[in-house]
PDB file of C-alpha atoms in Angstrom:
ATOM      1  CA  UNK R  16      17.698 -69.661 -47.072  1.00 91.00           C
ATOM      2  CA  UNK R  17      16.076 -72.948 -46.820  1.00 89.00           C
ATOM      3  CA  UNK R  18      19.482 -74.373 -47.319  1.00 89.00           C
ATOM      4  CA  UNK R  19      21.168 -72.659 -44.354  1.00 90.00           C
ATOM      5  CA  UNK R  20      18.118 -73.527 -42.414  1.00 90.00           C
ATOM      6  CA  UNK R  21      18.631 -77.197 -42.659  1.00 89.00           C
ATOM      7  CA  UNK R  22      22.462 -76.841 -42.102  1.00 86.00           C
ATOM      8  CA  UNK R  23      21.861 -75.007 -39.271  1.00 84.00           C
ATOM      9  CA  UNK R  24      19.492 -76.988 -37.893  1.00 86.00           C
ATOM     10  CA  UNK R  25      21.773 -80.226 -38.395  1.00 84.00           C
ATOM     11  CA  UNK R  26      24.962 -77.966 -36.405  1.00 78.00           C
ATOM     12  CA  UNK R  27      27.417 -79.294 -38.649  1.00 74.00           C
ATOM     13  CA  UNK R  28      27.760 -76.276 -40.713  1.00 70.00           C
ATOM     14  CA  UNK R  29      29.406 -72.678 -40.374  1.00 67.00           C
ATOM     15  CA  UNK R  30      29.092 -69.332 -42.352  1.00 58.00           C
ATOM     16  CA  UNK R  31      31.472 -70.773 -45.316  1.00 67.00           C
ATOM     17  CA  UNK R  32      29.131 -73.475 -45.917  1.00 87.00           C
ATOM     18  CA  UNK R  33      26.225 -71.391 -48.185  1.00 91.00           C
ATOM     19  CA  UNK R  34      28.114 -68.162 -50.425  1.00 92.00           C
ATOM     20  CA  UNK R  35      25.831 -66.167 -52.680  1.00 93.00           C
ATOM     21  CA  UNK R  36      27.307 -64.446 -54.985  1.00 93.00           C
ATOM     22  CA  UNK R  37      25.850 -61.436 -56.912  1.00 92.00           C
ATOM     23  CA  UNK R  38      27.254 -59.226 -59.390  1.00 91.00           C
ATOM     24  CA  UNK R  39      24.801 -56.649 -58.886  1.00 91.00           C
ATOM     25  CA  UNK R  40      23.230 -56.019 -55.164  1.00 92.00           C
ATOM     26  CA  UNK R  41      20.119 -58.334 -53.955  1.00 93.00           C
ATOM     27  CA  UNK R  42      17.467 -57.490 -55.829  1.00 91.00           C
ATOM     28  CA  UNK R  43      19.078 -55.296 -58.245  1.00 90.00           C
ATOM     29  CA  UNK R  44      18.413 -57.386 -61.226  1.00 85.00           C
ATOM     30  CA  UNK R  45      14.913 -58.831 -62.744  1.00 85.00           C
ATOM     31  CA  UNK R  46      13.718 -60.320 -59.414  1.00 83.00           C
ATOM     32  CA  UNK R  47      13.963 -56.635 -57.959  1.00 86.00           C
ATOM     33  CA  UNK R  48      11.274 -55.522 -60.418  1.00 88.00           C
ATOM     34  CA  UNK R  49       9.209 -58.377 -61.272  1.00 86.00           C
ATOM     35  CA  UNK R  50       5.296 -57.547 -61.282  1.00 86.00           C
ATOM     36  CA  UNK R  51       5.342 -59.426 -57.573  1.00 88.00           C
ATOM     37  CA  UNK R  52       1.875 -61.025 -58.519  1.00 90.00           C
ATOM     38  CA  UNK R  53       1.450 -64.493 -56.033  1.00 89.00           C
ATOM     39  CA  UNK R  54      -1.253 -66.851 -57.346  1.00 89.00           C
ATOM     40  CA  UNK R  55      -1.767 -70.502 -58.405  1.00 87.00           C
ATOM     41  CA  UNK R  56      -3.483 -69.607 -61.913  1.00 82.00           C
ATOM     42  CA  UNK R  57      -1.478 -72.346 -63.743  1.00 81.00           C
ATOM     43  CA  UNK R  58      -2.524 -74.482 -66.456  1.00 77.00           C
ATOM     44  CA  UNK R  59       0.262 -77.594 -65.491  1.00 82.00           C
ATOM     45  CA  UNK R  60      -0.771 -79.776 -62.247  1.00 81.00           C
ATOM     46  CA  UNK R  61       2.732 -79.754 -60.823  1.00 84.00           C
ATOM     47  CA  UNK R  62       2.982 -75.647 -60.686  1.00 86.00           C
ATOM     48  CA  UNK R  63      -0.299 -75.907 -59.226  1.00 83.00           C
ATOM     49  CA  UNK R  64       1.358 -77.802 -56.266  1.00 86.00           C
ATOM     50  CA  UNK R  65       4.845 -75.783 -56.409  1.00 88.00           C
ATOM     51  CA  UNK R  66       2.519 -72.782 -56.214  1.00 89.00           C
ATOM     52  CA  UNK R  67       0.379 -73.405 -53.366  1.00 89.00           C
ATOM     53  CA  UNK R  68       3.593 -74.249 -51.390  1.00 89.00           C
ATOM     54  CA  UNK R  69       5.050 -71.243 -52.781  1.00 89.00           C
ATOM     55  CA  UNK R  70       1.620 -69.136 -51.358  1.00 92.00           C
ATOM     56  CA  UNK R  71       2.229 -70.625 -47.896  1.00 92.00           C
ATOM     57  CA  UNK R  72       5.837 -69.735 -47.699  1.00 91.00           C
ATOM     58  CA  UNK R  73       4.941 -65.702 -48.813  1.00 92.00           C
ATOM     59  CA  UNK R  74       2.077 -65.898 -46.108  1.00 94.00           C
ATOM     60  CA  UNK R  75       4.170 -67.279 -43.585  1.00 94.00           C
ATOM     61  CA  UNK R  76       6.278 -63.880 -42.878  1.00 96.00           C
ATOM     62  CA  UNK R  77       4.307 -60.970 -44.373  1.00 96.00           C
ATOM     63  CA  UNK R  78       5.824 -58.559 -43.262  1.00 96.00           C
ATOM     64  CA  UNK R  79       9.438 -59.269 -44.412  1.00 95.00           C
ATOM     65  CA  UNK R  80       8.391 -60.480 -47.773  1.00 94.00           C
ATOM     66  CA  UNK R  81       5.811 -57.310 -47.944  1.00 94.00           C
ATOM     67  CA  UNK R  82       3.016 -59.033 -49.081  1.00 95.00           C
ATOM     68  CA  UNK R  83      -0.050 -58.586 -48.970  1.00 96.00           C
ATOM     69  CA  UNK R  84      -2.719 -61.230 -49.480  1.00 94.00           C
ATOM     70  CA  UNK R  85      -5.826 -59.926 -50.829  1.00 95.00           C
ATOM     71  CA  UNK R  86      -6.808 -62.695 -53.410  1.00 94.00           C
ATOM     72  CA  UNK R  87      -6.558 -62.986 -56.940  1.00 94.00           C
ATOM     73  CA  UNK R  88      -8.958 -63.029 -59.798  1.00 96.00           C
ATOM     74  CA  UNK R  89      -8.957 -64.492 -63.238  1.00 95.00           C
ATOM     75  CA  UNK R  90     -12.035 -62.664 -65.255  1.00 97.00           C
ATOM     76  CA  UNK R  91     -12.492 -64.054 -68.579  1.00 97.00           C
ATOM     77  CA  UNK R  92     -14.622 -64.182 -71.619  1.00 97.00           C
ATOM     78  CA  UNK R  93     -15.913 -67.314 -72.961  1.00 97.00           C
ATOM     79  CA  UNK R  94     -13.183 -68.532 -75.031  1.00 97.00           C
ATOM     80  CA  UNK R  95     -11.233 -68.900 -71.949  1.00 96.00           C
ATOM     81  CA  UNK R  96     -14.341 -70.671 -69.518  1.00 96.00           C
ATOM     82  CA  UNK R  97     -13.399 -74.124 -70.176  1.00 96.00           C
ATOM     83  CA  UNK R  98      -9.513 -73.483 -69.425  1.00 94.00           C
ATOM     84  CA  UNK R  99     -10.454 -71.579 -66.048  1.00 95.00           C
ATOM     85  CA  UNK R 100     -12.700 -74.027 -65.090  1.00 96.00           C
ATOM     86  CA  UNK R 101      -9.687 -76.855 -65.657  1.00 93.00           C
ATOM     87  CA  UNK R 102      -7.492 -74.945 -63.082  1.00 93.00           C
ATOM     88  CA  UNK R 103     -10.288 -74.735 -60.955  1.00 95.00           C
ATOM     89  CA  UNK R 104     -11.107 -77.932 -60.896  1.00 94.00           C
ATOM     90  CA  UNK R 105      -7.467 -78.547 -60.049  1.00 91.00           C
ATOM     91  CA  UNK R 106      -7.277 -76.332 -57.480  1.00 93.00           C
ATOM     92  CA  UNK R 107     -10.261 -77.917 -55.537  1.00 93.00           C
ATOM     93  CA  UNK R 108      -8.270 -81.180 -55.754  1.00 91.00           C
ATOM     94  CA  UNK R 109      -5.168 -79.996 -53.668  1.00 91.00           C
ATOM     95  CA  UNK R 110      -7.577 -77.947 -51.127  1.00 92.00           C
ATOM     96  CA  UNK R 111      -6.498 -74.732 -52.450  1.00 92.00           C
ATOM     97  CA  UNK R 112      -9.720 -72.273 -52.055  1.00 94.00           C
ATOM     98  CA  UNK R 113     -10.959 -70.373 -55.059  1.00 96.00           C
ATOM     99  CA  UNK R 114     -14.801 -70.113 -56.708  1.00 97.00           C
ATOM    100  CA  UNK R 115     -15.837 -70.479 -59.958  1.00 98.00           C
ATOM    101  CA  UNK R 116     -18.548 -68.161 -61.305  1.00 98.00           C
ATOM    102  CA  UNK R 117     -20.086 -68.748 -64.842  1.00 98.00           C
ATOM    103  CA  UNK R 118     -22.799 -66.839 -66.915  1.00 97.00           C
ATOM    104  CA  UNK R 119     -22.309 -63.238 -67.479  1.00 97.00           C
ATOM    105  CA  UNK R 120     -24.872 -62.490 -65.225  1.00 97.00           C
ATOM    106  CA  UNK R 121     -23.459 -64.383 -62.683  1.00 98.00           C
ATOM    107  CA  UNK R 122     -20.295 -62.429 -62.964  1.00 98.00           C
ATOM    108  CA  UNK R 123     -21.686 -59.811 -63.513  1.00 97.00           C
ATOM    109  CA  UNK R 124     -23.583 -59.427 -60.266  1.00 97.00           C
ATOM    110  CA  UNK R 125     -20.820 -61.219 -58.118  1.00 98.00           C
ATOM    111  CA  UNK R 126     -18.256 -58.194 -59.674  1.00 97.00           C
ATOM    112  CA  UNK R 127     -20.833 -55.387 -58.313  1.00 97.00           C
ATOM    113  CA  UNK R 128     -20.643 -57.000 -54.781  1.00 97.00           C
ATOM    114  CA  UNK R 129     -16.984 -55.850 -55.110  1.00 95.00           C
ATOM    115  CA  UNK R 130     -16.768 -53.046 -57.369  1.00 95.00           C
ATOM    116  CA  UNK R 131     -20.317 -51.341 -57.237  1.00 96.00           C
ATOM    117  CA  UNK R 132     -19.835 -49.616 -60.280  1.00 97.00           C
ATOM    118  CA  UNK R 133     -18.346 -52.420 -62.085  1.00 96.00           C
ATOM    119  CA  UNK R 134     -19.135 -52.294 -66.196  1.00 95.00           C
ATOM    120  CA  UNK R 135     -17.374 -55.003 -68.243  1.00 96.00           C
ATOM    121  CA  UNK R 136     -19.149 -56.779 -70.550  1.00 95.00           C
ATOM    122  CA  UNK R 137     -18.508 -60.387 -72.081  1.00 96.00           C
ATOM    123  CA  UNK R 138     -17.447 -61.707 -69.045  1.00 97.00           C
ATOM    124  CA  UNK R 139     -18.715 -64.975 -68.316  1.00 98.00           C
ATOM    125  CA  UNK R 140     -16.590 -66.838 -66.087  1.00 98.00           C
ATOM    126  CA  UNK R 141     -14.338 -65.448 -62.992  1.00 98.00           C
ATOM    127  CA  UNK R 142     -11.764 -68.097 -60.976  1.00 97.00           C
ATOM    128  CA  UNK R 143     -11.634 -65.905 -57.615  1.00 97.00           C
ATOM    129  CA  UNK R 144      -8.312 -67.176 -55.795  1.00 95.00           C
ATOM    130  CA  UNK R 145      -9.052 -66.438 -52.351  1.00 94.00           C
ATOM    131  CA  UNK R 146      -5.772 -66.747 -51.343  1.00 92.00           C
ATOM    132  CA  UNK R 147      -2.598 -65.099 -53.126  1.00 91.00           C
ATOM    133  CA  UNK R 148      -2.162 -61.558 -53.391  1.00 93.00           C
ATOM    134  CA  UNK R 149       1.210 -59.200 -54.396  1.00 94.00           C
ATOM    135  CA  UNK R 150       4.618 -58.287 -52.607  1.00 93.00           C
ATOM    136  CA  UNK R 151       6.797 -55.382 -53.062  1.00 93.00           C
ATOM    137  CA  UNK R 152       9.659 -57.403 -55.087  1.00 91.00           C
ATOM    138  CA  UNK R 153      12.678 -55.998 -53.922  1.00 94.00           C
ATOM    139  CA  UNK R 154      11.537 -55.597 -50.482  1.00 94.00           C
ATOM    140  CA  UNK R 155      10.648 -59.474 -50.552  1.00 93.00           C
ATOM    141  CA  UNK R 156      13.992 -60.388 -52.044  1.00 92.00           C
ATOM    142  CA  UNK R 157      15.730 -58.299 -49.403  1.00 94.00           C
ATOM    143  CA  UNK R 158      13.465 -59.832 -46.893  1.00 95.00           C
ATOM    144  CA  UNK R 159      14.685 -63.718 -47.973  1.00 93.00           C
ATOM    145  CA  UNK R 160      18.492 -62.542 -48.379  1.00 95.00           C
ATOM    146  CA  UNK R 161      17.934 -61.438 -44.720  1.00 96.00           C
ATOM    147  CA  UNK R 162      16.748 -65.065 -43.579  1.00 95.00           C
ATOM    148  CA  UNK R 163      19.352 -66.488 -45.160  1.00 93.00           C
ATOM    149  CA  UNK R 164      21.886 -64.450 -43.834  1.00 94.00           C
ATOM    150  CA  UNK R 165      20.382 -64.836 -40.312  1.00 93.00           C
ATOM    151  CA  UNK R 166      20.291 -68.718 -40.996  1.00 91.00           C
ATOM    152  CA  UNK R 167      24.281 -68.856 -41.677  1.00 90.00           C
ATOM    153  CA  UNK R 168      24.653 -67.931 -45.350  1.00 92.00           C
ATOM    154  CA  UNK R 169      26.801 -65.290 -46.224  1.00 92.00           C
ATOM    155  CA  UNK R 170      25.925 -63.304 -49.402  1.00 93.00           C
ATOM    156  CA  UNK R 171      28.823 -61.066 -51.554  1.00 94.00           C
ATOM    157  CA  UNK R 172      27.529 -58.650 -53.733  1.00 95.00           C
ATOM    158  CA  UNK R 173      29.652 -57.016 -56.695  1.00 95.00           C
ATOM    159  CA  UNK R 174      31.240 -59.878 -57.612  1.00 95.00           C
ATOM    160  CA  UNK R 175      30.663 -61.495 -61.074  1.00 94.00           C
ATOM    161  CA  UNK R 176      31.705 -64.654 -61.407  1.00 94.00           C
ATOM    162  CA  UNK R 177      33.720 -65.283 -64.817  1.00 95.00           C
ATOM    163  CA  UNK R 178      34.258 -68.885 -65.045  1.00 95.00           C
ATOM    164  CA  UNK R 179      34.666 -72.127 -63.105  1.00 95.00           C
ATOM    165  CA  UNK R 180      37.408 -73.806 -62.127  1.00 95.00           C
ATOM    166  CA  UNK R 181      37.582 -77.722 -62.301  1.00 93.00           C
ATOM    167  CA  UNK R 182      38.688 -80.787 -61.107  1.00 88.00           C
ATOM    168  CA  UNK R 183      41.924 -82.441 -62.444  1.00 87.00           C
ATOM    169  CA  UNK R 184      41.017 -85.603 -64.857  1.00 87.00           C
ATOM    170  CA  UNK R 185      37.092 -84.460 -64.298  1.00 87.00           C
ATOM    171  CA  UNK R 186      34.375 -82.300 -65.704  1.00 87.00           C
ATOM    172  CA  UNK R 187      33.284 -81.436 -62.036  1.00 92.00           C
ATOM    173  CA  UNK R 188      33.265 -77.938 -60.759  1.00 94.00           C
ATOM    174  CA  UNK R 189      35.379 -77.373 -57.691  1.00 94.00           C
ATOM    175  CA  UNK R 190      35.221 -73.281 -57.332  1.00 95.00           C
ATOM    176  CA  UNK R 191      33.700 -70.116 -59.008  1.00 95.00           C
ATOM    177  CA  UNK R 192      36.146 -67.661 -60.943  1.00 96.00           C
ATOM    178  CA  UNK R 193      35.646 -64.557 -59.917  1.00 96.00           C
ATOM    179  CA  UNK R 194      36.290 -60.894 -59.874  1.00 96.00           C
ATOM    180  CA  UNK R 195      37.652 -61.375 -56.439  1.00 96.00           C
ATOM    181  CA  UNK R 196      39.428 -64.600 -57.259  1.00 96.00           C
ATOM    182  CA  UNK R 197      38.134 -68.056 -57.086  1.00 96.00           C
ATOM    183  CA  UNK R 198      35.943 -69.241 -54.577  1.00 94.00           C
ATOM    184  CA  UNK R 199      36.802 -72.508 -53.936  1.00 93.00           C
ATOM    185  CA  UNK R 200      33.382 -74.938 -53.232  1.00 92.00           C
ATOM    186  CA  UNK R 201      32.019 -78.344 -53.129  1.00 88.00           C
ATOM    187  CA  UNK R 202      28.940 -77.943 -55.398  1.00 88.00           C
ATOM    188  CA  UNK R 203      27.563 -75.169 -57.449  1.00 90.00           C
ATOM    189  CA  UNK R 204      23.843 -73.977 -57.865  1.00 90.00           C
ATOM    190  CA  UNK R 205      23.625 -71.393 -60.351  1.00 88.00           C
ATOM    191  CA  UNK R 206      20.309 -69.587 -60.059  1.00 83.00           C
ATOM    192  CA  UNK R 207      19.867 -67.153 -62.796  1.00 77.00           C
ATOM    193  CA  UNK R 208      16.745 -65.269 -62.666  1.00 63.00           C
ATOM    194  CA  UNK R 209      13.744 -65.277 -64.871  1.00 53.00           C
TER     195      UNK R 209
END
């Protein structure tokens, strides 16, 4: 998507420029059924970054990526306080808004303001992402294979791709074999999912 985007915007591309191909359908595989959870509760500083761009990007079209952005929460017993408070502390220093309750009363009384009849006990620290939320997966994945499509890339589905074809005297990859034939191509991103 973001690909045909910048093509597109350069207007020195056409629809032959971007191919996805998919031996299922979009969204038929893993990404179609992941949990859809969107948060920045990461313990590395650099998926703390990816992730806060990735939080923009889901709240920038809601609708198509059906999601909706109603926070997330990490609630945790103490073995897990001084971790929490790590990504916390992280969090404040890319501007990414969360709060950090500790004590179990604390938490405690901050989890009735939400849940009156809230009951768990050990708790004594809660990282409250105020941003983040869930998406419908497949309905998301649909959503981006529709922006990409709309941006110039064309998408084939039901074609597994059995091999690569390569250059003469070089290890570089100059098409996709297929079960359509080979798809002839300048460079090749292969983007397995999870």
């Amino acid at each position: 998507w973001n690909l045909a985007e910048k093509i597109k915007k350069n207007g020195n591309g056409s629809n032959n420029d971007i191919v996805v191909v998919d031996k299922g359908g979009i969204a038929s595989g893993a990404s179609g059924i992941a949990c859809g959870v969107v948060r920045n509760n990461y313990f590395q500083p650099a998926m703390r970054e990816l992730m806060a761009h990735s939080v923009e990007l889901w709240e920038s079209d809601p609708k198509a990526f059906a999601y909706d952005s109603v926070g997330f929460m990490a609630i945790s017993p103490e073995s897990m306080r001084k971790d929490m408070q790590s990504v916390y502390e992280q969090q404040k220093t890319i501007g990414y808004e969360s709060d950090f309750i500790e004590g179990e009363k604390q938490c405690s009384d901050y989890m009735k303001k939400i849940f009156s009849d809230w009951q768990a006990k050990g708790i004594t620290n809660i990282l409250h992402e105020k941003r983040g939320g869930y998406s419908k997966s497949k309905i998301a994945i649909q959503g981006i294979a529709k922006k990409a499509q709309a941006a110039g890339a064309k998408v084939i589905t039901g074609v597994e791709v059995t091999g690569f074809k390569r250059g003469r005297n070089s290890k570089a990859i100059t098409g996709a074999e297929t079960s359509i034939g080979i798809i002839e191509c300048e460079q090749t991103i292969i983007a397995v999912g999870p």
